[in-house]
Coordinates of C-alpha atoms in Angstrom, one line a residue:
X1 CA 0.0 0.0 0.0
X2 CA 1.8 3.0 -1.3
X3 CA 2.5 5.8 1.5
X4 CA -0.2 8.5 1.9
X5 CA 1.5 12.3 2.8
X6 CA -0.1 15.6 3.8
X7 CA 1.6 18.9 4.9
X8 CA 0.2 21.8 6.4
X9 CA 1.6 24.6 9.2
X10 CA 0.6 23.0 12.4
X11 CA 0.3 19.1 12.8
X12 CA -1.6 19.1 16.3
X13 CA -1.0 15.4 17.5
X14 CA -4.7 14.6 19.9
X15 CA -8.2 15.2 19.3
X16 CA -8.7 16.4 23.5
X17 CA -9.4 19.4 25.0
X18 CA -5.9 20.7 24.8
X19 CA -5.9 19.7 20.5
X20 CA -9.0 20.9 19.9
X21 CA -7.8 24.7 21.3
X22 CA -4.3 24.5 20.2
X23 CA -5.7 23.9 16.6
X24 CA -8.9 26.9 17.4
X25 CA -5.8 29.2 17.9
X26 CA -3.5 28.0 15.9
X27 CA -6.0 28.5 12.6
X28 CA -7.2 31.9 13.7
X29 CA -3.5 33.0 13.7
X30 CA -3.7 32.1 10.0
X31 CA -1.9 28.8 10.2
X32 CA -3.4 25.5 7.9
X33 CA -4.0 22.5 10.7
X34 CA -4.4 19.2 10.5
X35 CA -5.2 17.2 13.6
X36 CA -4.5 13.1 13.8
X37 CA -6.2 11.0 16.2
X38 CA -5.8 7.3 16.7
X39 CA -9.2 6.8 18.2
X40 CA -11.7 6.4 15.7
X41 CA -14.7 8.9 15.2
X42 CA -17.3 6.3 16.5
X43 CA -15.6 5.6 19.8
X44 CA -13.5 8.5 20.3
X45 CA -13.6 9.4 23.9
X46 CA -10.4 11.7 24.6
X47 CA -10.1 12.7 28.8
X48 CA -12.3 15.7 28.4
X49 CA -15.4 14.2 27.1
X50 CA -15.2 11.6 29.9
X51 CA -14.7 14.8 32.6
X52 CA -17.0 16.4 34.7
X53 CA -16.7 19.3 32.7
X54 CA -15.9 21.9 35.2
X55 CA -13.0 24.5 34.0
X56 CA -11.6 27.4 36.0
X57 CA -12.3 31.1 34.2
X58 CA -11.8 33.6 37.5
X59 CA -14.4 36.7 37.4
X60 CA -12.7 39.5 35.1
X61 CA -12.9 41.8 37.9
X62 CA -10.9 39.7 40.0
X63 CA -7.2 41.8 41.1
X64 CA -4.9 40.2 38.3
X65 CA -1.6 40.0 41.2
X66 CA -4.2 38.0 43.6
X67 CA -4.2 36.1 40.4
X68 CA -1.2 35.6 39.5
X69 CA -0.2 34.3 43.2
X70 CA -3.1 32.1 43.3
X71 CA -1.7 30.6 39.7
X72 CA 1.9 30.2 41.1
X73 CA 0.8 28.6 44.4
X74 CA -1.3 25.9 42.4
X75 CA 1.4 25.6 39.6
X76 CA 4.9 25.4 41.4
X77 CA 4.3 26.5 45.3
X78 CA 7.6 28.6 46.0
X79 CA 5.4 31.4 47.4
X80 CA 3.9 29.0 50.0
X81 CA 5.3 29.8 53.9
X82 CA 6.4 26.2 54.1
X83 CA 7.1 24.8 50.8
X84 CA 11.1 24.1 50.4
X85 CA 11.5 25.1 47.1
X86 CA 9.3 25.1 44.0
X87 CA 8.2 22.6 41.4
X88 CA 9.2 25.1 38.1
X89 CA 10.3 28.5 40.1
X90 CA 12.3 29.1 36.3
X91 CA 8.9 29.4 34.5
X92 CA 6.1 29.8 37.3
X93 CA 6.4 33.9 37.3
X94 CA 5.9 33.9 33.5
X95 CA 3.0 30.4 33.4
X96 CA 1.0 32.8 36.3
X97 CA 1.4 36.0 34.1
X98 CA -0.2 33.8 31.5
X99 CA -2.8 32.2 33.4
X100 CA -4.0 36.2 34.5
X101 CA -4.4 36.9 31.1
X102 CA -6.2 34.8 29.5
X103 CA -7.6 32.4 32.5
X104 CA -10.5 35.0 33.7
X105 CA -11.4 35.0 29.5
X106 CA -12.0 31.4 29.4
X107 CA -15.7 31.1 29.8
X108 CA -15.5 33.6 27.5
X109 CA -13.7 32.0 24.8
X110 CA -15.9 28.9 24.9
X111 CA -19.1 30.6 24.4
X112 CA -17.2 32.3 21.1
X113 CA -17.1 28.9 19.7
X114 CA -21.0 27.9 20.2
X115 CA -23.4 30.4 21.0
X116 CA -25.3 27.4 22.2
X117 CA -23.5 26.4 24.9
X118 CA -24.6 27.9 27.8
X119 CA -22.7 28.4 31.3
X120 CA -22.8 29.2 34.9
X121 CA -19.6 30.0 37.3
X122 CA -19.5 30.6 41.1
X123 CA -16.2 31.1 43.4
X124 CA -14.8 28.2 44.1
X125 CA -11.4 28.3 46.0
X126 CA -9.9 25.1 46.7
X127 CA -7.0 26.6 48.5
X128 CA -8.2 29.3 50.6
X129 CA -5.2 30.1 52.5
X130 CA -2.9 30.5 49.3
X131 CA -1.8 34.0 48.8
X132 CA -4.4 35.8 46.3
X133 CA -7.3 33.4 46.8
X134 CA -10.2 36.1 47.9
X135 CA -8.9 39.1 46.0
X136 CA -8.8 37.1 43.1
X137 CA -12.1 36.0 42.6
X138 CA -11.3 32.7 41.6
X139 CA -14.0 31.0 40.3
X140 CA -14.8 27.6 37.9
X141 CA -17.3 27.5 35.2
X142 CA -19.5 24.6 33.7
X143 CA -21.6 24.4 30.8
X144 CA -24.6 22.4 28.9
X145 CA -26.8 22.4 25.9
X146 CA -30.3 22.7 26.5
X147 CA -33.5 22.0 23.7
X148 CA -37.1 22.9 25.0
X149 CA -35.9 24.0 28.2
X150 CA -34.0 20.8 29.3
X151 CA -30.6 20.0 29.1
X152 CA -30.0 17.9 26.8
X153 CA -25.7 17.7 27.0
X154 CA -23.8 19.2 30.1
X155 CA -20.9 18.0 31.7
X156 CA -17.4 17.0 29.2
X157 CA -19.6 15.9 26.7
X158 CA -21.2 19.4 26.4
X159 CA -17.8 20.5 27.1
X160 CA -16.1 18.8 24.1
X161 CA -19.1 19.2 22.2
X162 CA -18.4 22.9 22.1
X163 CA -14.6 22.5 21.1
X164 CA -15.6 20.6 18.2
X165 CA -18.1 23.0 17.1
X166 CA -14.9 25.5 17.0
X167 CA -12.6 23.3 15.1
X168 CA -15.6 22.2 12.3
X169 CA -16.5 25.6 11.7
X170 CA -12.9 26.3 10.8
X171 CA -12.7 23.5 8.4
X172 CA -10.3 22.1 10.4
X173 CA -9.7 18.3 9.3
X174 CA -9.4 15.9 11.9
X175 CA -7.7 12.4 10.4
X176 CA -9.2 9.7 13.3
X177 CA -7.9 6.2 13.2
X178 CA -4.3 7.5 12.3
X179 CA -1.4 7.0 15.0
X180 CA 1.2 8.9 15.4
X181 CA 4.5 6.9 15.6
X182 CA 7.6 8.9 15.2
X183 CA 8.3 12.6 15.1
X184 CA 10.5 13.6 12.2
X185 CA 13.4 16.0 12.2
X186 CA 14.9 18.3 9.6
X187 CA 19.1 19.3 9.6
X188 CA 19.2 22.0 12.3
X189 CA 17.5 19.3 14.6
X190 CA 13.7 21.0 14.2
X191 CA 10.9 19.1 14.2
X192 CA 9.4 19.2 10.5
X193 CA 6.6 16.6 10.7
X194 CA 5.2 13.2 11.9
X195 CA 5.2 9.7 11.0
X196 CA 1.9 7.8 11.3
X197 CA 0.2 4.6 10.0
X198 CA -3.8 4.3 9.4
X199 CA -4.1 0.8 9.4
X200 CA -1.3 -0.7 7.9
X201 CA -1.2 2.3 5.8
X202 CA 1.9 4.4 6.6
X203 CA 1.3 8.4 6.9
X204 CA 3.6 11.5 6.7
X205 CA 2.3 14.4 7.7
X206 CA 5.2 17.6 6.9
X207 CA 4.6 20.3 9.3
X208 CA 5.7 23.8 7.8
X209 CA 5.3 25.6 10.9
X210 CA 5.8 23.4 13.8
X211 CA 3.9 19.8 15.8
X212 CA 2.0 20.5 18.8
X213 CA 2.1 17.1 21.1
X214 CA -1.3 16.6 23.0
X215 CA -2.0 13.2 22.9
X216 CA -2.9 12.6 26.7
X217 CA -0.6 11.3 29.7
X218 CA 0.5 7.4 30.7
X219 CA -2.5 5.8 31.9
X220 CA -2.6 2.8 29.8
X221 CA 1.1 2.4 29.3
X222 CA 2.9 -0.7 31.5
X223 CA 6.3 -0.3 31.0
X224 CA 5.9 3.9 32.2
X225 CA 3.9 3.6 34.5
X226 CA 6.7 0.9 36.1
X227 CA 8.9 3.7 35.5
X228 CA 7.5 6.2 37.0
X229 CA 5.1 5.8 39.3
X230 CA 5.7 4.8 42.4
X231 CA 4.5 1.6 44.2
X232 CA 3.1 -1.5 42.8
X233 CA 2.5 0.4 39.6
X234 CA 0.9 -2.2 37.2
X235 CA -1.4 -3.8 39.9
X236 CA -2.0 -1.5 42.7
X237 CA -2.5 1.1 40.4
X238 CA -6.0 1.9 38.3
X239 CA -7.4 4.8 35.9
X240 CA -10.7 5.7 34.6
X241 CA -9.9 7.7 31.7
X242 CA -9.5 6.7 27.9
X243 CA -7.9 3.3 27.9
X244 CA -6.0 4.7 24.4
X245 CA -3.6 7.1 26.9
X246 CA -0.5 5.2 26.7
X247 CA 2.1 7.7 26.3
X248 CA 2.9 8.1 22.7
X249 CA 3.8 11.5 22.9
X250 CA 6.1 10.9 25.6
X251 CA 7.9 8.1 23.7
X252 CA 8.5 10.2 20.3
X253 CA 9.4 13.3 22.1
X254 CA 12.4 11.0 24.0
X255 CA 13.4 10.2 21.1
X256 CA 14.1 13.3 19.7
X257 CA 15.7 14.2 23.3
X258 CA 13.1 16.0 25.5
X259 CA 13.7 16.3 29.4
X260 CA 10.7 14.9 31.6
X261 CA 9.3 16.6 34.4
X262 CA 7.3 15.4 37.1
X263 CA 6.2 12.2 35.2
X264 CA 5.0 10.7 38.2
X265 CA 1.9 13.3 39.4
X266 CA -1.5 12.5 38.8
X267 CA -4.7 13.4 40.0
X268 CA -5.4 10.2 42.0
X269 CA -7.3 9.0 44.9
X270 CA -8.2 5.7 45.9
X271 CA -10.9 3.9 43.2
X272 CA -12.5 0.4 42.1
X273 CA -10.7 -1.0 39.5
X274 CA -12.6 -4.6 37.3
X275 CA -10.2 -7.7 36.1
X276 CA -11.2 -6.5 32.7
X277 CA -7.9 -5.3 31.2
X278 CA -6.5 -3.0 28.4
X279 CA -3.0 -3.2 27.7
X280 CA -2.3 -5.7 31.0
X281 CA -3.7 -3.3 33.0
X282 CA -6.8 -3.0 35.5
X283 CA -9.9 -0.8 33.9
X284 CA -10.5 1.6 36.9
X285 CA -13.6 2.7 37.8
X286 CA -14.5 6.0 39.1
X287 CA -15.7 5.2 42.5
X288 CA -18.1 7.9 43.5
X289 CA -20.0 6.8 46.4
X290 CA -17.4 6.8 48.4
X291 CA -17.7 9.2 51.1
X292 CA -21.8 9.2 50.9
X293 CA -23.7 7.4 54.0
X294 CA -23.9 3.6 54.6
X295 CA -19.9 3.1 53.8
X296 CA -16.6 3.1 55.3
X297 CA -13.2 2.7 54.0
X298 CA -11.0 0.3 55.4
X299 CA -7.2 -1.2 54.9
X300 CA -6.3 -4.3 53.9
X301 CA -5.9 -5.4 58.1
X302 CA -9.8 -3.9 58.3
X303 CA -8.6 -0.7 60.2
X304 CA -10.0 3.2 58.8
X305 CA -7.3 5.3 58.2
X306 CA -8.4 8.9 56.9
X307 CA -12.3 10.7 56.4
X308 CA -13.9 9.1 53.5
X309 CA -15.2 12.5 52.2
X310 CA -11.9 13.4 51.5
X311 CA -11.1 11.0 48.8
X312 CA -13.8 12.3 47.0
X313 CA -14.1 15.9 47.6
X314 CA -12.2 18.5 46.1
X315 CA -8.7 19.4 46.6
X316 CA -7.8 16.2 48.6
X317 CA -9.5 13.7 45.8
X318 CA -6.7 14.9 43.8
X319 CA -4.0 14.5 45.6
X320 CA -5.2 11.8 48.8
X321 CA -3.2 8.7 46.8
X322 CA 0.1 9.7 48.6
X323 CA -1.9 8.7 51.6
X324 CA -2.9 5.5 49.4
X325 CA 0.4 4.7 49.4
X326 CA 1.7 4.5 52.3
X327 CA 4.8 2.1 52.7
X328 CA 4.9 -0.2 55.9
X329 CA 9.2 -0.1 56.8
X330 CA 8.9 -2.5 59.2
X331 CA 7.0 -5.3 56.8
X332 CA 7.6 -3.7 52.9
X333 CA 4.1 -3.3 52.8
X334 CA 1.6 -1.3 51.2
X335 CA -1.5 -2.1 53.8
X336 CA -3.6 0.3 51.9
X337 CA -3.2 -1.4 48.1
X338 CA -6.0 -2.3 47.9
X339 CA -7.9 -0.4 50.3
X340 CA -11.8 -1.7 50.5
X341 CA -14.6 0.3 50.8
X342 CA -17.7 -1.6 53.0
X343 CA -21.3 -0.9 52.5
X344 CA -24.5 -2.2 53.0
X345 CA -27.7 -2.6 51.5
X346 CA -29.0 0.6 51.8
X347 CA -26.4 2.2 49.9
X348 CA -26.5 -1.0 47.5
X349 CA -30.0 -0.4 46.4
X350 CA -30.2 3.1 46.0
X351 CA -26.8 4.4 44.9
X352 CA -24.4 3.1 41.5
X353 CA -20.8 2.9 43.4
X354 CA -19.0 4.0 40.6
X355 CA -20.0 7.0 37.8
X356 CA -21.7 4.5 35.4
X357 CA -22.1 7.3 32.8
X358 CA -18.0 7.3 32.6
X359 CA -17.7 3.6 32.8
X360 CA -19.9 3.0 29.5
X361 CA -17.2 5.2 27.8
X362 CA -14.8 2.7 28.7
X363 CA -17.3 -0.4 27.2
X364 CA -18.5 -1.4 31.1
X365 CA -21.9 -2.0 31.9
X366 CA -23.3 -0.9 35.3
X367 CA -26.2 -1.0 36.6
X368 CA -27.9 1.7 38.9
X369 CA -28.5 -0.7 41.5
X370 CA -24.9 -2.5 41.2
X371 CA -26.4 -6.0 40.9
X372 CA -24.5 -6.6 37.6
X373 CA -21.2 -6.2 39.2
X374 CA -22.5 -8.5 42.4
X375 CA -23.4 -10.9 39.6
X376 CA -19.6 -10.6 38.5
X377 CA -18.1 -11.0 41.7
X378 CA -16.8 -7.5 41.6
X379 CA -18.3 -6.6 44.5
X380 CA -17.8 -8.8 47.3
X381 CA -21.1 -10.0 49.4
X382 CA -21.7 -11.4 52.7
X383 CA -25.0 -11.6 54.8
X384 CA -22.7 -11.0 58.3
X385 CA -19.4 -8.4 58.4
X386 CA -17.7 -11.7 59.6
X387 CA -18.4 -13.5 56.2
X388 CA -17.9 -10.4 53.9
X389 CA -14.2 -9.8 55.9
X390 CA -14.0 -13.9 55.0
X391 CA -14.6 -13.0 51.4
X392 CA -11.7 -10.0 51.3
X393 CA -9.3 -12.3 53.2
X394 CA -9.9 -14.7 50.1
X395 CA -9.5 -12.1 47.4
X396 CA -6.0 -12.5 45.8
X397 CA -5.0 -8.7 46.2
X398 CA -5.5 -9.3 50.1
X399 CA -3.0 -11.9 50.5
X400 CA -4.7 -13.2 53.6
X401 CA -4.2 -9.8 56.0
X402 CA -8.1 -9.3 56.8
X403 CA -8.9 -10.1 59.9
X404 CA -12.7 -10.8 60.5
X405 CA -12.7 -9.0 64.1
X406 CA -10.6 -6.1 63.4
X407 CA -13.0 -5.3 60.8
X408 CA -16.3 -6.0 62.7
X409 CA -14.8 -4.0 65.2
X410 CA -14.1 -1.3 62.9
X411 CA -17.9 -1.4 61.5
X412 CA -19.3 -1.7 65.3
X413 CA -17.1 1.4 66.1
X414 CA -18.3 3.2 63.3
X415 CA -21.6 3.1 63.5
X416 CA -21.7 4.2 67.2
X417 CA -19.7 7.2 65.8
X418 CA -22.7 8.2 62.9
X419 CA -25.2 7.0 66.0
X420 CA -23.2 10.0 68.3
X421 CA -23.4 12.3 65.2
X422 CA -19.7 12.9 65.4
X423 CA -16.8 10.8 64.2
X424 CA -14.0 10.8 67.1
X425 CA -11.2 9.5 65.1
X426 CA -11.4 11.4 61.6
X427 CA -14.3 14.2 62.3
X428 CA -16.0 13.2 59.0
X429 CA -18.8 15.7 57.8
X430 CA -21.7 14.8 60.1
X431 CA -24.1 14.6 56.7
X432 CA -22.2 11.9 55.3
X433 CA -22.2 10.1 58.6
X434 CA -24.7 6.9 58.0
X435 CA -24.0 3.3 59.9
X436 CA -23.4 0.3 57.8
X437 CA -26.0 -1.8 59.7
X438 CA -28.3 -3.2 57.1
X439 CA -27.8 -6.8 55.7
X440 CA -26.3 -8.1 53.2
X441 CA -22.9 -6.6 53.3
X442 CA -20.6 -5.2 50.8
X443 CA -17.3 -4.5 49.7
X444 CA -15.6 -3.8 46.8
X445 CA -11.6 -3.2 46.2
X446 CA -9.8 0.3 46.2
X447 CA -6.8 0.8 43.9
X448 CA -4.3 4.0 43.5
X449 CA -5.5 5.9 40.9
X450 CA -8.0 8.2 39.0
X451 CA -8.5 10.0 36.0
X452 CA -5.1 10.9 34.4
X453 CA -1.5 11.2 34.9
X454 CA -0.7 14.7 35.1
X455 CA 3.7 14.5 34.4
X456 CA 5.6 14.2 31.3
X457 CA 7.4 16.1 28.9
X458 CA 9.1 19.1 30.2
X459 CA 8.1 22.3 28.6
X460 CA 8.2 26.4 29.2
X461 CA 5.8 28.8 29.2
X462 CA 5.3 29.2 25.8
X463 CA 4.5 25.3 26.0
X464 CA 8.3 24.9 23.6
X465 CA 9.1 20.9 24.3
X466 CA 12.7 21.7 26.1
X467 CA 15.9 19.3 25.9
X468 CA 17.8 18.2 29.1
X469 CA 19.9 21.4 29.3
X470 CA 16.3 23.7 28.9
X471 CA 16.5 24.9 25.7
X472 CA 13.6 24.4 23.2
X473 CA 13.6 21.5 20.9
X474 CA 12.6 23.7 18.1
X475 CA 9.0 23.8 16.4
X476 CA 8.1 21.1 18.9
X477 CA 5.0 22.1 21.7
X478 CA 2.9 20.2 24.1
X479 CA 0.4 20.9 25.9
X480 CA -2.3 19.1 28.2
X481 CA -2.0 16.4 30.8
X482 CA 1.5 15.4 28.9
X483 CA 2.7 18.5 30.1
X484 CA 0.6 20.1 33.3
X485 CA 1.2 23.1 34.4
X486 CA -0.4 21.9 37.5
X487 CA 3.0 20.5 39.4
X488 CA 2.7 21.5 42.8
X489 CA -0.9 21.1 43.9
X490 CA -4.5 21.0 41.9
X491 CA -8.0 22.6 41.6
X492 CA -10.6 20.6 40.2
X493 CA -11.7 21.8 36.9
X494 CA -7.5 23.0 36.0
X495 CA -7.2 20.2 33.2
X496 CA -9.8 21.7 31.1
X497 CA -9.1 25.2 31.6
X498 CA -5.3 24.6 31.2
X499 CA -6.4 23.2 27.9
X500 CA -7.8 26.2 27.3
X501 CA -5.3 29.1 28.0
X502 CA -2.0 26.3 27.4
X503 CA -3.6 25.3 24.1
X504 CA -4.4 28.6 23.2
X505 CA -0.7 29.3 23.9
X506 CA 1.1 26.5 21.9
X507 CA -1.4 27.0 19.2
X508 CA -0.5 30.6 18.7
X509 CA 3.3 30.4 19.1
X510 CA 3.4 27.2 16.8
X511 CA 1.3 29.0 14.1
X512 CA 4.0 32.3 14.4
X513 CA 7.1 29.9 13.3
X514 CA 8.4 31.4 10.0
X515 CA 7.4 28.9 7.7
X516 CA 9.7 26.2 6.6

């Protein structure tokens, strides 16, 4: 099959949020774009559209230093009283002069692409004590498609919905089922295109102007994730995002001698994970019910060790795996891979455990009242909390370590605590206090993980691709979770809106490149 070749300015590697608005801004700086993605149309489900859709966009008349303190804090934390010394203190001044640009525009510049997408902001500071967070006005936006007066789309769907209306009414083409291999590089060591197969049709795609990289973190990838992150990283780890992240980007941009940064953050927590596998690895699940009434969360020993709530609410849902991992000296254990979270019927009949609106995107079936999943042996059942600690001790992840009366203990203890209205040992919200009391009993196995990696390639402000000694690989960008600006600490709703103002920044630098 001969070899198919196209050539435009700006090759954007990654139909996702951060693609879709490094393309928007790349075209409307005059450059031609081409964007290829290896999922195909039918099933293409890139991070955002499986998000909650949430993205940060302060109010205007917020004070832009507040700002740009707030952005520093969340990006690299060297203005922090008690932080050492900062995650990127070379490029955090100039990323947080950035971010008060063009952050407080965002809702802005998605209602510019579809007059039908709708929105609605409040404040929302995540960080209260950071320097700038009142004066600011930080605040994180969401939006929806409505027809008779229902909504009809909201969420990342909506979300991604509205990127795509931008890039189709720019004409920009979008090449699905086409991988992007290797990135190719002229004399003076530029990059000048990409190599690609459709099939097992081979693609060049020449790049006059420059490649932007945005094709998603690690997730899916074994032999990085054994790299990088840290623990039992192919088993004790699980994500719920698009099974086709497995680090492509990160691979061709080695190649051609890019420095990494901070591969091993992501925004992580504790969640289910099914024996269904992609690549080797665990399909996660993301495991929303925790931290509602009627459950607990226990070790693998059957002990509590933090507040449920705060594995799901924001901040600490992002960043409440380092507790996850905790490493035993004495035993070289992890006793919290897995964790388990216990519930009982009452939660079982009228709450899905896990987001099953996320989990069809990943081809699982759950239903509403989780009896598929019992059916599956997913989730564990036992009509005593003896039998159901019997059941974990029996898992394979367990190894043995439940024991039946440390648990029952822990479930008897608990539910004298929601009985008191007042959790003695982790002060858990009183609302989400409910006692696991009603038969049968439940439990279902808590991995590391969540909905993306969040390190990668290292890159400056202008989102330039930088070698080991810091200087720009030239007419090479990436943006998105391959290259977060988020490297200290993280807001929900930062991914999308770092899609926004990063893409919109490596879009409109790569489409300024004096053409080749």
């Amino acid at each position: 099959m001969a070899e198919q070749t196209f050539e435009a300015d700006v090759i954007v590697i990654g139909f996702g949020g951060a693609g879709a608005c490094a393309a928007i801004e790349a075209a409307d700086h005059g450059a031609e774009v081409v964007i290829i993605e290896k999922q195909t149309k039918q099933r293409h489900y890139p991070n955002t559209r499986m998000s909650v859709g949430g993205f940060h966009s302060p109010y205007p008349d917020g004070d832009k230093q507040a700002l740009r303190e707030y952005a520093k804090a969340l990006f690299s934390g060297e203005n922090l009283p008690l932080v050492l010394e900062g995650e990127q203190p070379e490029f955090s001044s100039e990323l947080a002069e950035i971010w008060a640009e063009y952050a407080p525009t965002n809702e802005k510049f998605m209602k510019s692409l579809d007059s039908g997408y709708t929105t609605y902001k409040s404040i929302r500071r995540a960080f209260p004590d950071f320097p700038g967070s009142e004066a600011s006005k930080y605040a994180v936006a969401n939006g929806y498609y409505e027809q008779d007066g229902k909504k009809v789309l909201e969420g990342g769907e909506a979300f991604f919905a509205c990127l795509s209306k931008g890039v189709q009414s720019r004409n920009i083409p979008v090449h699905y089922e086409t991988k992007a291999k290797e990135l190719l590089v002229g004399p003076s060591g530029e990059i000048i295109g990409v190599k690609a197969t459709r099939g097992e049709q081979a693609v060049t795609y020449k790049a006059r102007r420059g490649v932007i990289i945005a094709s998603g973190g690690f997730e899916y990838n074994k032999t990085i994730r054994r790299a990088f992150l840290e623990g039992p990283a192919v088993e004790g780890w699980a994500f719920y995002g698009s099974t086709e992240n497995t680090g492509d980007g990160i691979e061709m941009a080695l190649k051609v001698g890019a420095a990494m940064s901070k591969v091993g953050n992501a925004a992580a927590r504790v969640i289910t994970a099914i024996p269904v596998r992609k690549n080797g690895l665990k399909i996660g699940l993301d495991t929303s019910a925790i931290g509602k009434p009627h459950e607990l969360v226990v070790d693998n020993y059957g002990r509590r060790y933090a507040d449920e709530r705060r594995i799901t609410k924001d901040p600490s849902n992002y960043i409440f795996y380092k507790e996850a991992l905790h490493f035993n000296t004495w035993d070289l254990s992890y006793p919290r891979i897995p964790s388990w979270m216990i519930f009982d019927e009452q939660l079982r009949r009228n709450v899905p455990v896990v987001n099953t609106k996320v989990a069809a995107m990943n081809g699982i079936e759950w239903d509403e009242t989780n009896e598929k999943a019992i059916n599956n042996g997913w989730i564990l059942k036992g009509e005593t909390i003896l039998e159901l600690a019997e059941k974990i001790q029996a898992h394979p992840d367990n190894k043995g370590l439940m024991d039946p009366q440390t648990l029952l203990a822990t479930v008897t203890r608990f539910n004298e605590y929601c009985q008191m209205g007042n959790d003695l040992e982790y002060a858990r919200d009183v609302s989400t206090l409910g006692p696991v009391i009603q038969p049968p009993f439940y439990a279902i196995p808590l991995y590391v993980g969540g909905p993306n990696t969040k390190g990668g390639l290292k890159t400056n402000a202008k989102k330039q691709v930088l070698d080991w000694s810091y200087q720009p690989i030239p007419r090479l960008y990436a943006v998105g979770e391959i290259a977060s600006v988020f490297q200290f600490a993280y807001q929900g709703g930062g991914n999308l809106a770092e899609c926004i103002v990063f893409g919109r920044i490596a879009g409109k630098n790569c489409a300024s490149e004096k053409p080749l």
